[in-house]
Coordinates of C-alpha atoms and ligand atoms in Angstrom, one line a residue:
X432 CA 0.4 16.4 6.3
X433 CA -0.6 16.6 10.0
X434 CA 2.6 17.9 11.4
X435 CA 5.4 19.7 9.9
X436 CA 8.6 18.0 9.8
X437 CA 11.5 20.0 10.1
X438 CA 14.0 18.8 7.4
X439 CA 17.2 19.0 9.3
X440 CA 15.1 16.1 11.8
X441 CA 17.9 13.3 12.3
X442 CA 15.1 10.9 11.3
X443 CA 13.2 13.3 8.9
X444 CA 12.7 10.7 6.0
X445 CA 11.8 8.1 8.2
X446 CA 8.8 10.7 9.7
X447 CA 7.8 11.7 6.2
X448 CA 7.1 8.0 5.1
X449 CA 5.4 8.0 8.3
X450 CA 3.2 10.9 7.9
X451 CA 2.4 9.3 4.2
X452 CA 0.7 6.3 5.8
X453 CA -0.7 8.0 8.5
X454 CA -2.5 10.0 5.5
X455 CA -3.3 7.4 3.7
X456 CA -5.0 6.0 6.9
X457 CA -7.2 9.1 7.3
X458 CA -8.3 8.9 3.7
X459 CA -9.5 4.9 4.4
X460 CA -6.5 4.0 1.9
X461 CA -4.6 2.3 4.9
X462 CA -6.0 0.1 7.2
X463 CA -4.6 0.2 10.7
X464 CA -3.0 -3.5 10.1
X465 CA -1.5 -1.6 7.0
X466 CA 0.3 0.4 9.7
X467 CA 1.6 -2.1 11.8
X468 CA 3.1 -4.1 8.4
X469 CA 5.1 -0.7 7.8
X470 CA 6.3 -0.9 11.8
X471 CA 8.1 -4.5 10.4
X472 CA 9.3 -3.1 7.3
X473 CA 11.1 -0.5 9.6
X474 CA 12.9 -2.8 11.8
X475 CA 14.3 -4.5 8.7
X476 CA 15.2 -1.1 7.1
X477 CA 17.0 0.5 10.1
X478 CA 19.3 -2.7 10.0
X479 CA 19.7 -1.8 6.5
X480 CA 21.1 1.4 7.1
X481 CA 17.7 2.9 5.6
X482 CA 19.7 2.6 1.8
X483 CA 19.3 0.7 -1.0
X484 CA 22.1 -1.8 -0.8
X485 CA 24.0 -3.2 -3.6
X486 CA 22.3 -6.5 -3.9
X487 CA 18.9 -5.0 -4.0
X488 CA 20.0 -2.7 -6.8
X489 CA 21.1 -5.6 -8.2
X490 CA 17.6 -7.4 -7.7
X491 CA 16.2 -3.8 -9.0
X492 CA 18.2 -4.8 -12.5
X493 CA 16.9 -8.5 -12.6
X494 CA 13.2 -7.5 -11.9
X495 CA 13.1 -4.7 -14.7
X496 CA 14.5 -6.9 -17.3
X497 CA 12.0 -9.3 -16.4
X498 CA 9.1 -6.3 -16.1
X499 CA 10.4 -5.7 -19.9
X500 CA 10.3 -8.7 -21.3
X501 CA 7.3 -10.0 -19.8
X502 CA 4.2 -10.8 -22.0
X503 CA 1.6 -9.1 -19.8
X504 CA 2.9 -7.6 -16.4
X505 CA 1.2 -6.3 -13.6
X506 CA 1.4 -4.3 -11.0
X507 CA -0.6 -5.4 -8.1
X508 CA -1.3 -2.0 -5.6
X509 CA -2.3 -2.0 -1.9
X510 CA -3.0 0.4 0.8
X511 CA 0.1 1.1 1.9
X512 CA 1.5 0.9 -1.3
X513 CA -0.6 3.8 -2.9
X514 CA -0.2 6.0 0.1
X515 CA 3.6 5.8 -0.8
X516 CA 4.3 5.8 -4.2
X517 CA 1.0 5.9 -5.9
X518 CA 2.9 8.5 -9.0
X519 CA 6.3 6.3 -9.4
X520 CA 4.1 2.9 -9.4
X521 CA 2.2 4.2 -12.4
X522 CA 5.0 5.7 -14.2
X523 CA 7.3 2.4 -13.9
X524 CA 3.4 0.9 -15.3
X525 CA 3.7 3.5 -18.3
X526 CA 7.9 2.8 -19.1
X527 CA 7.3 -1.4 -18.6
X528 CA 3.8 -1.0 -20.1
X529 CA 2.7 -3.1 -16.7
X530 CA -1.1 -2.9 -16.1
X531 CA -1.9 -1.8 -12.4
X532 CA -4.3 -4.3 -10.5
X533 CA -5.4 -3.0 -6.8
X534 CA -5.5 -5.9 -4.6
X535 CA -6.0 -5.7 -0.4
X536 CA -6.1 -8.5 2.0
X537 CA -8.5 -6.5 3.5
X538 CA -11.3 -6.4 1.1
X539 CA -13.5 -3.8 0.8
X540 CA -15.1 -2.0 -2.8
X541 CA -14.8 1.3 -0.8
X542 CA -11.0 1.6 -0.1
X543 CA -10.7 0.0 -3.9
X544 CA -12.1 3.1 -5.4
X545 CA -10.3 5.4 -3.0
X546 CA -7.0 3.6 -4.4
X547 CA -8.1 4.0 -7.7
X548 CA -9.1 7.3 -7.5
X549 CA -5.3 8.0 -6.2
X550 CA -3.8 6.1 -8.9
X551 CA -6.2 7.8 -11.9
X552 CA -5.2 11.3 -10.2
X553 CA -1.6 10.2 -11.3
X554 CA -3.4 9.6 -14.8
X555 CA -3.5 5.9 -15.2
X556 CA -6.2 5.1 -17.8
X557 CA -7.1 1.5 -16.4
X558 CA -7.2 0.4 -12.7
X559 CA -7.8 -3.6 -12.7
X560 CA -9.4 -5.1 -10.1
X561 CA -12.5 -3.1 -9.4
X562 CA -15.1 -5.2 -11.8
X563 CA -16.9 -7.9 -10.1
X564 CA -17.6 -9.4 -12.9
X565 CA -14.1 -9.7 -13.6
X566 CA -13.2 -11.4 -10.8
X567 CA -12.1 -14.9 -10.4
X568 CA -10.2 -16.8 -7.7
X569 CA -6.8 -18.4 -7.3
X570 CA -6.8 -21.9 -5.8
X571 CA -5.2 -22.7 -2.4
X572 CA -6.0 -19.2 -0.7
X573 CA -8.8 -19.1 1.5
X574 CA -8.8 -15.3 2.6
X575 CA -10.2 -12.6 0.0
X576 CA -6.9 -12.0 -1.3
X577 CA -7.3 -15.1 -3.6
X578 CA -9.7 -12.9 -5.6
X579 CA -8.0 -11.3 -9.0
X580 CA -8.7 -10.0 -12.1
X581 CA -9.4 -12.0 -14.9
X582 CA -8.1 -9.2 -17.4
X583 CA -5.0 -9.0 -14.8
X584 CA -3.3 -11.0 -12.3
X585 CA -4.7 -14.7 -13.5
X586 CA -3.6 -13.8 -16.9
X587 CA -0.5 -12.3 -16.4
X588 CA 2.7 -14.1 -17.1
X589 CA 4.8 -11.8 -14.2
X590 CA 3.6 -9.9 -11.0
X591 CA 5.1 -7.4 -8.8
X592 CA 4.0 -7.2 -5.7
X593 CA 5.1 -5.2 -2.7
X594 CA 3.9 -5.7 1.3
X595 CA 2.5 -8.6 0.3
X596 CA 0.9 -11.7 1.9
X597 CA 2.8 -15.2 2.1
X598 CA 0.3 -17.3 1.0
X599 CA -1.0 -15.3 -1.9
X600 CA 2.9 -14.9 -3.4
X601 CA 3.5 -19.1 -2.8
X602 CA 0.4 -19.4 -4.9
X603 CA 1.4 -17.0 -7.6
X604 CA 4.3 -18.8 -7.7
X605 CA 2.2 -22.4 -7.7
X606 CA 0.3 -21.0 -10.8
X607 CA 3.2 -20.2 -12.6
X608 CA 3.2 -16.8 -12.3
X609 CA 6.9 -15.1 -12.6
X610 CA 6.7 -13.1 -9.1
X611 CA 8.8 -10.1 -8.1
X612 CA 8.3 -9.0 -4.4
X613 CA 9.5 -5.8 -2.7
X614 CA 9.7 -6.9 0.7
X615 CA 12.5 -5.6 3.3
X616 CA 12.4 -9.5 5.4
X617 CA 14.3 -11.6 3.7
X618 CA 12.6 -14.1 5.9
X619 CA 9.0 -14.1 5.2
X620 CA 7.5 -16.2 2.9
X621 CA 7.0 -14.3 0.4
X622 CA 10.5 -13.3 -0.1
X623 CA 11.6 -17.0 0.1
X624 CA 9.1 -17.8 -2.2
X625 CA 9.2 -15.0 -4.9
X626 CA 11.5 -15.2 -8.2
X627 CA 12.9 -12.4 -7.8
X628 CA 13.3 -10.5 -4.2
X629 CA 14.3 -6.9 -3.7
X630 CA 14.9 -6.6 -0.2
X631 CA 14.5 -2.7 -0.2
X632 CA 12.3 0.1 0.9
X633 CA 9.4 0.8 -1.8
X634 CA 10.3 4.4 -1.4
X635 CA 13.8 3.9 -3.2
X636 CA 13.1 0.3 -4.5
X637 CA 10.4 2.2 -6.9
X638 CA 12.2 5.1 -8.2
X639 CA 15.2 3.1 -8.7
X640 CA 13.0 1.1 -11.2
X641 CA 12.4 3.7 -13.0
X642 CA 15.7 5.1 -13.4
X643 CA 17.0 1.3 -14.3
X644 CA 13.8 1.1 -16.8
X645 CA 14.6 4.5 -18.6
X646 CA 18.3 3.1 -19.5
X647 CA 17.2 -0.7 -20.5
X648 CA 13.8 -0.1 -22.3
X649 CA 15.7 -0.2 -25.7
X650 CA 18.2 -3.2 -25.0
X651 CA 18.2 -6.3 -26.7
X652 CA 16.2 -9.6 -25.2
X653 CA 19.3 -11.6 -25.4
X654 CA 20.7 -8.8 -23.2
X655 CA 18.0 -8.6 -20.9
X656 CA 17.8 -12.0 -21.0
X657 CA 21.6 -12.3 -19.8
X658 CA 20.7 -10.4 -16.7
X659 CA 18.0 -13.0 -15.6
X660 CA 19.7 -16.1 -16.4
X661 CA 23.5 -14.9 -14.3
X662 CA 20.7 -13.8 -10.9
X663 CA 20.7 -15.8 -8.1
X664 CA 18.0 -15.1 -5.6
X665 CA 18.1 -17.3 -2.9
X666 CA 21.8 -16.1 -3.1
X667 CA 21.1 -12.4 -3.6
X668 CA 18.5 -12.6 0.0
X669 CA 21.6 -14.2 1.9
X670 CA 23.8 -11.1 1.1
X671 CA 20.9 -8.9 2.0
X672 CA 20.8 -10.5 5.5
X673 CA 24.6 -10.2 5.9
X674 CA 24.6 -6.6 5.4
X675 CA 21.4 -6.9 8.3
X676 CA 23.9 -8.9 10.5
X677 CA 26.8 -6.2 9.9
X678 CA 23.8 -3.6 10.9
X679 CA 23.7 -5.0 14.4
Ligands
ATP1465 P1 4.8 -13.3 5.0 O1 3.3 -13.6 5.0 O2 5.3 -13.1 3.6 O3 5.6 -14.3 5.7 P2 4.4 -11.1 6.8 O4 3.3 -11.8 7.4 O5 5.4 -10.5 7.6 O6 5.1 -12.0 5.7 P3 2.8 -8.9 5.9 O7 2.7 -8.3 7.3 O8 1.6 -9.3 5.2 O9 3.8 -10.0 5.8 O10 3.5 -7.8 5.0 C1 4.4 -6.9 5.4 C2 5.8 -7.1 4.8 O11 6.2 -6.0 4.1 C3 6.8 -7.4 5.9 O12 7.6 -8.4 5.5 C4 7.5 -6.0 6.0 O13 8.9 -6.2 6.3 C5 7.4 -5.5 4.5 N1 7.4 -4.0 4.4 C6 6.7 -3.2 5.2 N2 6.9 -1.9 4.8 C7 7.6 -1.9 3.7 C8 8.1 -1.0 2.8 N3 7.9 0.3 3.0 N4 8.9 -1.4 1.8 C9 9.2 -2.7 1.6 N5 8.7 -3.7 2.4 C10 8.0 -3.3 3.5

């Protein structure tokens, strides 16, 4: 870390996440637009109270019942999302036996392998999303984000995705894909469009998952099952916003 920050900082959480990205950035895992996306995620949070709300706890449930009784999950990584939680995303991989795809809008093989190397440093055997001869696109997404991995993403039954772009989560969606999004707007597109939304911070929203995994790996489907079918998301996002409104 650059700069010490003293614990007993009124705002010392808030700087640590910070001094993550700002990491991340100087190891070419963030790129500066990486940075900016985290300034908007901020906004959202301070309304928030910077806490994971009941409803996105709630959302948390939902999307781990649906991580365990998924087919073939994936993880898809980012930037900002290594620099973060690069250990938690690959230990809610191991407990929901998701695969871990790294997927940027801004492309490049470079900052790949530096997420990869990240994620294999928290000993994940298999990062997807590196092979080029893997790689196929998804229709109806023109910038490089509509490449994914053949072995992953394309045939995958659900996604999680966090930070992520609009288009590329309304075209999950289009290709039937069963989409989870951590985003803290409840009003971009890729919270309106996902399945299920956790409007949290990926800082808690992550370890939360793990936590809610550990106590509902060994349930029943029909449990599990229960869970999915009594979730209402577009519902769920409107009491996230209320608690914003309340914030101000
Ligand atoms: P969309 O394309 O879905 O309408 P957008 O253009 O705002 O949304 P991006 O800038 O691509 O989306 O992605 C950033 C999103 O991630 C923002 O909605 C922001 O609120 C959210 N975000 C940023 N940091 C975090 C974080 N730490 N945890 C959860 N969400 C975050």
């Amino acid at each position: 870390m650059r700069h010490r920050i003293p614990p007993t900082h009124p705002r010392a959480k808030s700087l640590i996440i910070r001094e993550k990205l700002v990491g991340g950035f100087s190891k070419g895992i963030v790129v500066p637009e990486g940075l900016i996306a985290h300034g908007r995620g901020e906004a959202f949070d301070y309304l928030l109270g910077e806490k994971t709300t009941k409803y996105a706890y709630e959302a948390e449930i939902v999307a781990v019942c649906s991580l365990l009784l998924s087919n073939k999950s994936i993880i898809s990584v980012n930037g900002n999302t290594a620099a973060l939680c690069a250990k938690e995303l690959v230990n809610l991989g191991n407990i929901t036996k998701s695969k871990i795809e790294v997927n940027l809008f801004h492309k490049s093989m470079a900052r790949s392998k530096a997420i990869a190397r990240i994620l294999k440093k928290e000993n994940l055997g298999e990062v997807l999303g590196l092979n080029t001869k893997s790689r196929t696109a998804i229709k109806g997404i023109s910038s490089n984000r509509k490449y994914v991995d053949k072995n992953g993403i394309m045939t995958s039954d659900t996604v999680l995705v966090a930070l992520e772009d609009g288009d590329r989560t309304e075209s999950l969606v289009k290709i039937g894909k069963n989409v989870i999004s951590i985003d803290l707007n409840p009003l971009s597109r890729t919270a309106i469009a996902s399945n299920v939304t956790i409007v949290d911070n990926i800082v808690r929203a992550i370890p939360n998952m793990i936590k809610i995994s550990r106590e509902l790996v060994n349930s029943d489907r029909s449990y599990l099952l229960r869970q999915i079918k009594n979730f209402d998301n577009i519902q769920n996002m409107n009491k996230s916003l209320k608690m914003m409104r309340r914030g101000i």
